[in-house]
PDB file of C-alpha atoms in Angstrom:
ATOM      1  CA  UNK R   8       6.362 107.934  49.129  1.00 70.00           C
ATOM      2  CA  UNK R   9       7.163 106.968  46.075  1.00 81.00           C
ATOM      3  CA  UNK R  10      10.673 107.321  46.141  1.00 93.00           C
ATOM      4  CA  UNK R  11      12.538 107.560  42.406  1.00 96.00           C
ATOM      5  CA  UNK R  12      10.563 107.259  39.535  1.00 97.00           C
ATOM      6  CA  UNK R  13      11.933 106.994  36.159  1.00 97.00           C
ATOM      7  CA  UNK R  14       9.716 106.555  32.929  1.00 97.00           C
ATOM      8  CA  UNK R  15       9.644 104.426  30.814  1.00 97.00           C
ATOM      9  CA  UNK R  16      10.778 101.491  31.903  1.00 96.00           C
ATOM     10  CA  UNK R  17      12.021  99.822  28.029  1.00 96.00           C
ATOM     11  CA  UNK R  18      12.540 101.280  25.161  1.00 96.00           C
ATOM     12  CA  UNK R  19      13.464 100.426  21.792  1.00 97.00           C
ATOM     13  CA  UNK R  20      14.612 103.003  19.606  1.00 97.00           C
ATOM     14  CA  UNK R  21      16.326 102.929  15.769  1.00 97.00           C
ATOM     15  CA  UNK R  22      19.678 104.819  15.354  1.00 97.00           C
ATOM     16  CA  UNK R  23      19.196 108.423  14.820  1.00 97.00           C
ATOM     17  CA  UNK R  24      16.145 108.680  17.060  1.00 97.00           C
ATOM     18  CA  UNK R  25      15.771 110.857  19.817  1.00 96.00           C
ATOM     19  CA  UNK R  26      14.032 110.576  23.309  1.00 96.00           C
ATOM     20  CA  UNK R  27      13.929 111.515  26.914  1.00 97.00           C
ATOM     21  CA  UNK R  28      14.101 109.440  29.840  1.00 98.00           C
ATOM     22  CA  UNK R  29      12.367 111.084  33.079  1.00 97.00           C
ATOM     23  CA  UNK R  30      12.815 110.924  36.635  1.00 98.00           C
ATOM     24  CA  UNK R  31      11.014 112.105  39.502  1.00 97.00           C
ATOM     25  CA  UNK R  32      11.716 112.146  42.815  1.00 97.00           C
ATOM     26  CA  UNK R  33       9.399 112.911  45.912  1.00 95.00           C
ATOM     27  CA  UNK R  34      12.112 113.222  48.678  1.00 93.00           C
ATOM     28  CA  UNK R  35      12.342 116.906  48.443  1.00 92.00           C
ATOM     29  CA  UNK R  36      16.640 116.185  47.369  1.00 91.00           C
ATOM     30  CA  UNK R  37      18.701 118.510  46.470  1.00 90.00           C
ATOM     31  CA  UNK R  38      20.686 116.494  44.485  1.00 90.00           C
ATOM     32  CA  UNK R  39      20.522 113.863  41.460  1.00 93.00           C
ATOM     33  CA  UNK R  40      22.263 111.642  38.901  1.00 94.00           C
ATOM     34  CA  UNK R  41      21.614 109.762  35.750  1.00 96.00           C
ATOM     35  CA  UNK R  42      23.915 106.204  35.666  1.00 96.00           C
ATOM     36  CA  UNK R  43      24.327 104.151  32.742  1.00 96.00           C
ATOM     37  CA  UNK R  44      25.049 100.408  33.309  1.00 95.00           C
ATOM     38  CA  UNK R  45      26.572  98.141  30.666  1.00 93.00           C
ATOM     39  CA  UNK R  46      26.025  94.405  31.149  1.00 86.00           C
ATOM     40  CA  UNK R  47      28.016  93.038  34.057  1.00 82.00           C
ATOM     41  CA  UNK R  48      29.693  96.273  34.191  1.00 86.00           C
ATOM     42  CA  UNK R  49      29.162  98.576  37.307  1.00 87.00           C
ATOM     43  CA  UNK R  50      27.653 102.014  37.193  1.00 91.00           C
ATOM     44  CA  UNK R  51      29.112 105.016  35.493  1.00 92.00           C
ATOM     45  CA  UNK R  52      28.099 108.856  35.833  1.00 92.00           C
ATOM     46  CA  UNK R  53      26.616 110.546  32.972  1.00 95.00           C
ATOM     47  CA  UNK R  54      25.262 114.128  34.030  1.00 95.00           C
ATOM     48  CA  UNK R  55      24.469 115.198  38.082  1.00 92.00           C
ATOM     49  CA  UNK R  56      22.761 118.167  39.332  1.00 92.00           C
ATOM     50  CA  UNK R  57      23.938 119.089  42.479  1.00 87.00           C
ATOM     51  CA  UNK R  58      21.182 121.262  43.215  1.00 87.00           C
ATOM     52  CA  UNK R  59      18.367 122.885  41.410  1.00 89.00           C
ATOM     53  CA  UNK R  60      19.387 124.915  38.792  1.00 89.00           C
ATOM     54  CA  UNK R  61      22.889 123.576  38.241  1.00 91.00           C
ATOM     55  CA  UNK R  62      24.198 120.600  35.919  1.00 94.00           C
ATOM     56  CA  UNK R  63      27.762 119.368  35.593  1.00 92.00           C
ATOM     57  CA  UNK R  64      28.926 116.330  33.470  1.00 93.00           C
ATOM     58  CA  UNK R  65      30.276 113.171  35.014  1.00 91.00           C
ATOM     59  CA  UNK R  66      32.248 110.185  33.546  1.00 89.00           C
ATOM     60  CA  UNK R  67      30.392 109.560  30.442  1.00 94.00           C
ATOM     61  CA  UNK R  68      28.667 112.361  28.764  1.00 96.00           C
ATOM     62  CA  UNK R  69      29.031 112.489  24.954  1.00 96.00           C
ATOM     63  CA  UNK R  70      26.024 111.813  23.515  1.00 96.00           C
ATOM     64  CA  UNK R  71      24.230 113.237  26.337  1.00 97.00           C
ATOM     65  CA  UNK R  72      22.241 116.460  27.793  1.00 97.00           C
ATOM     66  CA  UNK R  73      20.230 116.929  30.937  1.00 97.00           C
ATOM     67  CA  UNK R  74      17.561 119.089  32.621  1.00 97.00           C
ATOM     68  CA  UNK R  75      16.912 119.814  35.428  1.00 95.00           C
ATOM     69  CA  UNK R  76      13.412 121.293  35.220  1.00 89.00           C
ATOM     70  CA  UNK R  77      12.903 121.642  38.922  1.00 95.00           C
ATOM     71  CA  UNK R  78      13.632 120.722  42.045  1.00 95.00           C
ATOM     72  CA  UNK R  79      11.755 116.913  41.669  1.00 96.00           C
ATOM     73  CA  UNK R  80      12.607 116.363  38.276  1.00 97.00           C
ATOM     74  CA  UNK R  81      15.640 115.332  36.171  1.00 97.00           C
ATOM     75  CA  UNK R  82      15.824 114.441  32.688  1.00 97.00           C
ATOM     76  CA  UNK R  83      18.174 112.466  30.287  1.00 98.00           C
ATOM     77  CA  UNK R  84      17.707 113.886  26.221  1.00 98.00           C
ATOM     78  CA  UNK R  85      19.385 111.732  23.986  1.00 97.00           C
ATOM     79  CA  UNK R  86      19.183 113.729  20.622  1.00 94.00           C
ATOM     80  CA  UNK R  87      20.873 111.167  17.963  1.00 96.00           C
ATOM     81  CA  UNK R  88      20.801 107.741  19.156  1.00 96.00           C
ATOM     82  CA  UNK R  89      23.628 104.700  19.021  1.00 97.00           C
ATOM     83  CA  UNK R  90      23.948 101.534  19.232  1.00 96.00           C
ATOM     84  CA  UNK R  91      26.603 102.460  21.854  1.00 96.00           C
ATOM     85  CA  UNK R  92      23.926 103.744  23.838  1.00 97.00           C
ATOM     86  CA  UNK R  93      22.081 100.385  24.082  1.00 96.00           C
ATOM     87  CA  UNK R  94      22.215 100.024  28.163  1.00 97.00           C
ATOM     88  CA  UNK R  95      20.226 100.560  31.296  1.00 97.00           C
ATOM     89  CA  UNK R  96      19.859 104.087  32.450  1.00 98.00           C
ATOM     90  CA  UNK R  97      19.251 104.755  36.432  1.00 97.00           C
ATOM     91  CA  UNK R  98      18.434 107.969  38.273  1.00 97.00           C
ATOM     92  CA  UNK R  99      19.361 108.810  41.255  1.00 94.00           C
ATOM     93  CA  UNK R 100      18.973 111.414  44.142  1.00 93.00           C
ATOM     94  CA  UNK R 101      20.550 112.347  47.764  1.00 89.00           C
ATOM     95  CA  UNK R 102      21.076 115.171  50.297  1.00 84.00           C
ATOM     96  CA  UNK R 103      23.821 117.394  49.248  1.00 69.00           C
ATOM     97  CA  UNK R 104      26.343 116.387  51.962  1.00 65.00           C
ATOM     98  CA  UNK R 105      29.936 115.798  52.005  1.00 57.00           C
ATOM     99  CA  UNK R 106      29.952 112.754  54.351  1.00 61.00           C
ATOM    100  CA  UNK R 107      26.452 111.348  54.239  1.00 62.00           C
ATOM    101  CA  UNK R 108      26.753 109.359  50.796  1.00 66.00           C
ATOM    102  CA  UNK R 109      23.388 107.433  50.596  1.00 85.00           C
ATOM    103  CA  UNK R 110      22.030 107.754  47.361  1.00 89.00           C
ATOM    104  CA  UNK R 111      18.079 106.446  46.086  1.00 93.00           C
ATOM    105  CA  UNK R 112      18.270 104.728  42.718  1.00 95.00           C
ATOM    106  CA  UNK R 113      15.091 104.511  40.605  1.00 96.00           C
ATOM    107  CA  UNK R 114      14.294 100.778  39.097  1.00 95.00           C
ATOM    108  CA  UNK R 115      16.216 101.827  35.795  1.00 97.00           C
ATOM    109  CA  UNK R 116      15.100 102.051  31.993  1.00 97.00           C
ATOM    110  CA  UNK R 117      16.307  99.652  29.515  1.00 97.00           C
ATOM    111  CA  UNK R 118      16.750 100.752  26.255  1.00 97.00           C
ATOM    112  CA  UNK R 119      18.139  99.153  22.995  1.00 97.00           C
ATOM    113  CA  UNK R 120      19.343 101.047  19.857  1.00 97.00           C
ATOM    114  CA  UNK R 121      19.182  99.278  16.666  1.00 96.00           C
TER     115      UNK R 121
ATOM    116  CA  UNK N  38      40.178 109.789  44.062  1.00 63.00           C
ATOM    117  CA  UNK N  39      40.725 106.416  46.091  1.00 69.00           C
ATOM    118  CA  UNK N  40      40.604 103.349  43.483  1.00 83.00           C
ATOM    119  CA  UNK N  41      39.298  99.885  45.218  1.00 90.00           C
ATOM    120  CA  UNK N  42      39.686  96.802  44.880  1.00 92.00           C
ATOM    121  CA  UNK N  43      37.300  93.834  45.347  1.00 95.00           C
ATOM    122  CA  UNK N  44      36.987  90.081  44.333  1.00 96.00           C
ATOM    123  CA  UNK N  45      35.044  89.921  41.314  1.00 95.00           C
ATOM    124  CA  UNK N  46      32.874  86.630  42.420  1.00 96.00           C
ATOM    125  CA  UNK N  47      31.951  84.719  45.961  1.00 97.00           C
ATOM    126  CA  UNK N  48      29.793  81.796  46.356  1.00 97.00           C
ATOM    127  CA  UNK N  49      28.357  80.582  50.311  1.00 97.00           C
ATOM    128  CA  UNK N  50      25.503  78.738  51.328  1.00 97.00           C
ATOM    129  CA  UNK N  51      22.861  79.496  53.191  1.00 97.00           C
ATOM    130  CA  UNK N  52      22.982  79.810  56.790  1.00 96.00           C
ATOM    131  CA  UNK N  53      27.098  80.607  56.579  1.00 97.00           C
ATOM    132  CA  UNK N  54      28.640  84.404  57.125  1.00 97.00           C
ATOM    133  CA  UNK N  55      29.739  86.161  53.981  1.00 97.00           C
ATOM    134  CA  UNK N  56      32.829  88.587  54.478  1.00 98.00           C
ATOM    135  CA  UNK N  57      33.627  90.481  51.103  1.00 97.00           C
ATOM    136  CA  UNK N  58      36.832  92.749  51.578  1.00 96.00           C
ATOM    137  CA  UNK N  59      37.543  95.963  49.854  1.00 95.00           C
ATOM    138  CA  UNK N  60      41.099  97.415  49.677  1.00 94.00           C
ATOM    139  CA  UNK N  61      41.444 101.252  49.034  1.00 92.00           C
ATOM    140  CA  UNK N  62      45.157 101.578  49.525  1.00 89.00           C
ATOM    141  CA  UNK N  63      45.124 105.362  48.940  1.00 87.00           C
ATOM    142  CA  UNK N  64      41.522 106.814  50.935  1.00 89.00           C
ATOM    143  CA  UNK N  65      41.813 109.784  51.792  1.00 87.00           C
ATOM    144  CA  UNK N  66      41.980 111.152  55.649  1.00 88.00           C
ATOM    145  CA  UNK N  67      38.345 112.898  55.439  1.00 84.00           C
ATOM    146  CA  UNK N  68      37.300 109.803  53.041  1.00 86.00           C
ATOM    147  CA  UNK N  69      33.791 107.555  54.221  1.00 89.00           C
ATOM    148  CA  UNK N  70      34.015 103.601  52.431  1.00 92.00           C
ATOM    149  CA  UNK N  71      30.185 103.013  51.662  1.00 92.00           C
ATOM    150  CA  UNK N  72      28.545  99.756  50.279  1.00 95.00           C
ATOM    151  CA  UNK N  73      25.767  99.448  48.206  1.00 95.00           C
ATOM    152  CA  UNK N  74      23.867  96.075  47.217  1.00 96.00           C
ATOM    153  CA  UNK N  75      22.414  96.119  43.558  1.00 96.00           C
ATOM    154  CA  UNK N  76      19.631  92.627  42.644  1.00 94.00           C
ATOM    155  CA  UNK N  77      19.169  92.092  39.123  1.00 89.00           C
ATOM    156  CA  UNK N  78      17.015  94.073  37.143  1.00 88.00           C
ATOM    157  CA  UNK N  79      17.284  97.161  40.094  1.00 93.00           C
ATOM    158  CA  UNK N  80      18.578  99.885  41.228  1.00 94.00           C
ATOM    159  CA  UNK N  81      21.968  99.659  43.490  1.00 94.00           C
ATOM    160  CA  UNK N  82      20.580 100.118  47.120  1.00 94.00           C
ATOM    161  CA  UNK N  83      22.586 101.706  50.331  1.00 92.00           C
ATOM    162  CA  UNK N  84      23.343  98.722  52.586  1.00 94.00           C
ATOM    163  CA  UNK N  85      26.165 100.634  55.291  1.00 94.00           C
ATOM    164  CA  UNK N  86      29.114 103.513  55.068  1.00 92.00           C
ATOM    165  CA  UNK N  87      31.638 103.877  57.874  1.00 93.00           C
ATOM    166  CA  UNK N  88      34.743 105.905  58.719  1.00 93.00           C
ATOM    167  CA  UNK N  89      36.877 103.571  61.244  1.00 91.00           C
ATOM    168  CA  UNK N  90      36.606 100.346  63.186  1.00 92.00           C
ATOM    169  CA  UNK N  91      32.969  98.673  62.847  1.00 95.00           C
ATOM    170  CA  UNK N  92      29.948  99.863  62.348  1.00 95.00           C
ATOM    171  CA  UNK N  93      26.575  97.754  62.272  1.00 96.00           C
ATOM    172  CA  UNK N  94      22.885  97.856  61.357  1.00 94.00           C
ATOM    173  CA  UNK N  95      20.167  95.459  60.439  1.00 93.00           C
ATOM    174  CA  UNK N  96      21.571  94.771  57.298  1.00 91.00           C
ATOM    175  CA  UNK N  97      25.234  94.145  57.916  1.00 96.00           C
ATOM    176  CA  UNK N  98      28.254  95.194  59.731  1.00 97.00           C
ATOM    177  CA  UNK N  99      31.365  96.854  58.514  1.00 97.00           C
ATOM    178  CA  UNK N 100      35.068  96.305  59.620  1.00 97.00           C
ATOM    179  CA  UNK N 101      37.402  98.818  59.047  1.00 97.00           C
ATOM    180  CA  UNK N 102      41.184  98.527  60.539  1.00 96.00           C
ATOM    181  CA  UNK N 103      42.719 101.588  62.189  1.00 95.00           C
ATOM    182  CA  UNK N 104      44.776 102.333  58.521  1.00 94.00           C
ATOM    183  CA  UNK N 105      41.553 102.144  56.907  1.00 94.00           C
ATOM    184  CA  UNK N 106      43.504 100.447  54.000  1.00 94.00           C
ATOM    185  CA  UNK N 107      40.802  98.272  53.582  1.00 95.00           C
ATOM    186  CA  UNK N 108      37.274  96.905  54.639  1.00 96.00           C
ATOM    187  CA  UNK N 109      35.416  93.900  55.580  1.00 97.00           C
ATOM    188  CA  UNK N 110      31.607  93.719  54.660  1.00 97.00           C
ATOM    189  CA  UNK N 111      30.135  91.063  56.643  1.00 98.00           C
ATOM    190  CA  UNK N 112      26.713  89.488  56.109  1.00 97.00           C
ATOM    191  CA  UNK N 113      24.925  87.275  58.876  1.00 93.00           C
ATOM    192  CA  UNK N 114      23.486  84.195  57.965  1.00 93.00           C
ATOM    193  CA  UNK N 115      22.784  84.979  53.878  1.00 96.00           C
ATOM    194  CA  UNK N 116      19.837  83.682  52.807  1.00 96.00           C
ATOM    195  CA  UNK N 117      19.308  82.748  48.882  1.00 96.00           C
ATOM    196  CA  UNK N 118      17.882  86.341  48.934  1.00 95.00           C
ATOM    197  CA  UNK N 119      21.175  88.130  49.296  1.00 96.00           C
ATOM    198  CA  UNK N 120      22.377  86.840  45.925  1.00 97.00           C
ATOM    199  CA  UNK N 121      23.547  89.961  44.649  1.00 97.00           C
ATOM    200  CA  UNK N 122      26.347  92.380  43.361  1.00 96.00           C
ATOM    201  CA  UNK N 123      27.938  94.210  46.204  1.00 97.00           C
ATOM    202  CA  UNK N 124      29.752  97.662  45.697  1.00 95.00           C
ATOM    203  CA  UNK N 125      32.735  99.198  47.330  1.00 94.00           C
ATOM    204  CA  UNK N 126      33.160 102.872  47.456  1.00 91.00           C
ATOM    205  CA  UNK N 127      35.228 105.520  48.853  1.00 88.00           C
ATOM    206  CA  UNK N 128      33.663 108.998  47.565  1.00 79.00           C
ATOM    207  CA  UNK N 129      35.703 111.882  47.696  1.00 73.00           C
ATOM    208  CA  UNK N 130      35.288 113.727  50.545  1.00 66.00           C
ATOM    209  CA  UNK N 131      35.760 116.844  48.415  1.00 63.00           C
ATOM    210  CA  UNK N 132      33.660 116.042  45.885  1.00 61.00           C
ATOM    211  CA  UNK N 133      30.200 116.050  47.182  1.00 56.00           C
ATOM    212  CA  UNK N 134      28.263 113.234  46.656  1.00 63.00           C
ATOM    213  CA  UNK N 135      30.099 111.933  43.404  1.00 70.00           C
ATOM    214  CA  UNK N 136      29.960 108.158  43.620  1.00 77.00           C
ATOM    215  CA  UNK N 137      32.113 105.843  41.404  1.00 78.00           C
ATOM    216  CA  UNK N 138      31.245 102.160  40.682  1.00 83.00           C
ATOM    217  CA  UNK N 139      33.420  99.827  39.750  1.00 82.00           C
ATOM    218  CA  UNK N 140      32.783  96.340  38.963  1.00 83.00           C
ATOM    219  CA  UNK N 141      31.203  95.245  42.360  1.00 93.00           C
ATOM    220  CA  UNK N 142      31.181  91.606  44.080  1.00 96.00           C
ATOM    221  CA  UNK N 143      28.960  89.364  42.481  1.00 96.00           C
ATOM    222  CA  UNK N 144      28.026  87.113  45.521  1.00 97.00           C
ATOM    223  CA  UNK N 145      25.358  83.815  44.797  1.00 97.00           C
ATOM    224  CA  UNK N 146      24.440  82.506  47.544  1.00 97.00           C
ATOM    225  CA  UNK N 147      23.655  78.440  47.013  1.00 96.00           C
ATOM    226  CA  UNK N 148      21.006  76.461  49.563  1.00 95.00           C
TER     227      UNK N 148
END
């Protein structure tokens, strides 16, 4: 098992640019999540899916849109890029459950805006 | 949504226990307190969740007093290995599996 797998692992993009980060997951989850992290800052929500077919914003969406194209895959769009956006970007999945928390992060994508 | 509260930094040597405590003044009755260990350059990882009083795995154990006000991650024995940033959370119960970071415990363990 592969676990999460997000693609690609850097980028470097100018301001303006658009691109879309991927994620996979082979765990057969209902759920998943795309994270930004800041430098020394912890993790904040962007966009979840709670289950296939459905997508609902978390803390930090502006600037944002998801799909979820099926049940294994999730994907980040960034359609006008900023130098605000400059960060590493982690996907997650999990059971849907309301006590059993444990989520599977993927190894993250770093990507700069210039 | 219960807030915590954790020391931003630890240091310990090898061979010593590590307790980091969490305070969540205002969980919530139906509310789990879950830890997660993030290395740099990866993904946070699930290290233990618990309701009340202790719970333990290979990894760690987990103190929680009866008014679950706060709780006490302990680590065995950290090796230079468990240098990492430690999370606190209290999901809401009501909320699925929503999952809010704050700024973590950045522990460095020393030899």
């Amino acid at each position: 098992n592969a676990g999460v797998t997000q693609t690609p692992k850097f980028q470097v993009l100018k301001t303006g640019q658009s691109m879309t980060l991927q994620c996979a997951q082979d765990m057969n989850h209902n759920s998943m999540y795309w994270y930004r992290q800041d430098p020394g800052m912890g993790l904040r929500l962007i966009y979840y899916s709670a289950s296939e077919g459905t997508t609902d914003k978390g803390e930090v969406p502006n600037g944002y849109n998801v799909s979820r194209l099926n049940k294994r895959e999730f994907s980040l769009r960034l359609e006008s890029a900023a130098p605000s956006q400059t960060s590493v970007y982690f996907c997650a999945s999990s059971e849907l459950s309301a006590t059993y928390n444990e989520q599977f992060f993927g190894p993250g994508t770093r990507l700069t805006v210039l | 949504l219960a807030k915590t509260t954790q020391p931003i930094s630890m240091d310990s040597y090898e061979g010593q226990e590590v307790n980091i405590t969490c305070s969540h003044n205002n969980i919530a009755t139906n509310d789990y307190i879950t830890w997660y260990q993030q290395f740099p350059s990866q993904g946070p990882r699930f290290i233990i969740q618990g309701y009340k009083t202790k719970v333990t795995n290979e990894v760690a154990s987990l103190f929680i007093p009866a008014d679950r006000k706060s709780s006490t991650l302990s680590l065995p024995r950290v090796s230079l290995s468990d240098t990492a940033v430690y999370y606190c959370l209290v999901p809401p119960s009501n909320a699925g599996n929503m999952l809010t970071f704050g700024g973590g415990t950045r522990l460095m363990v020393k030899p």
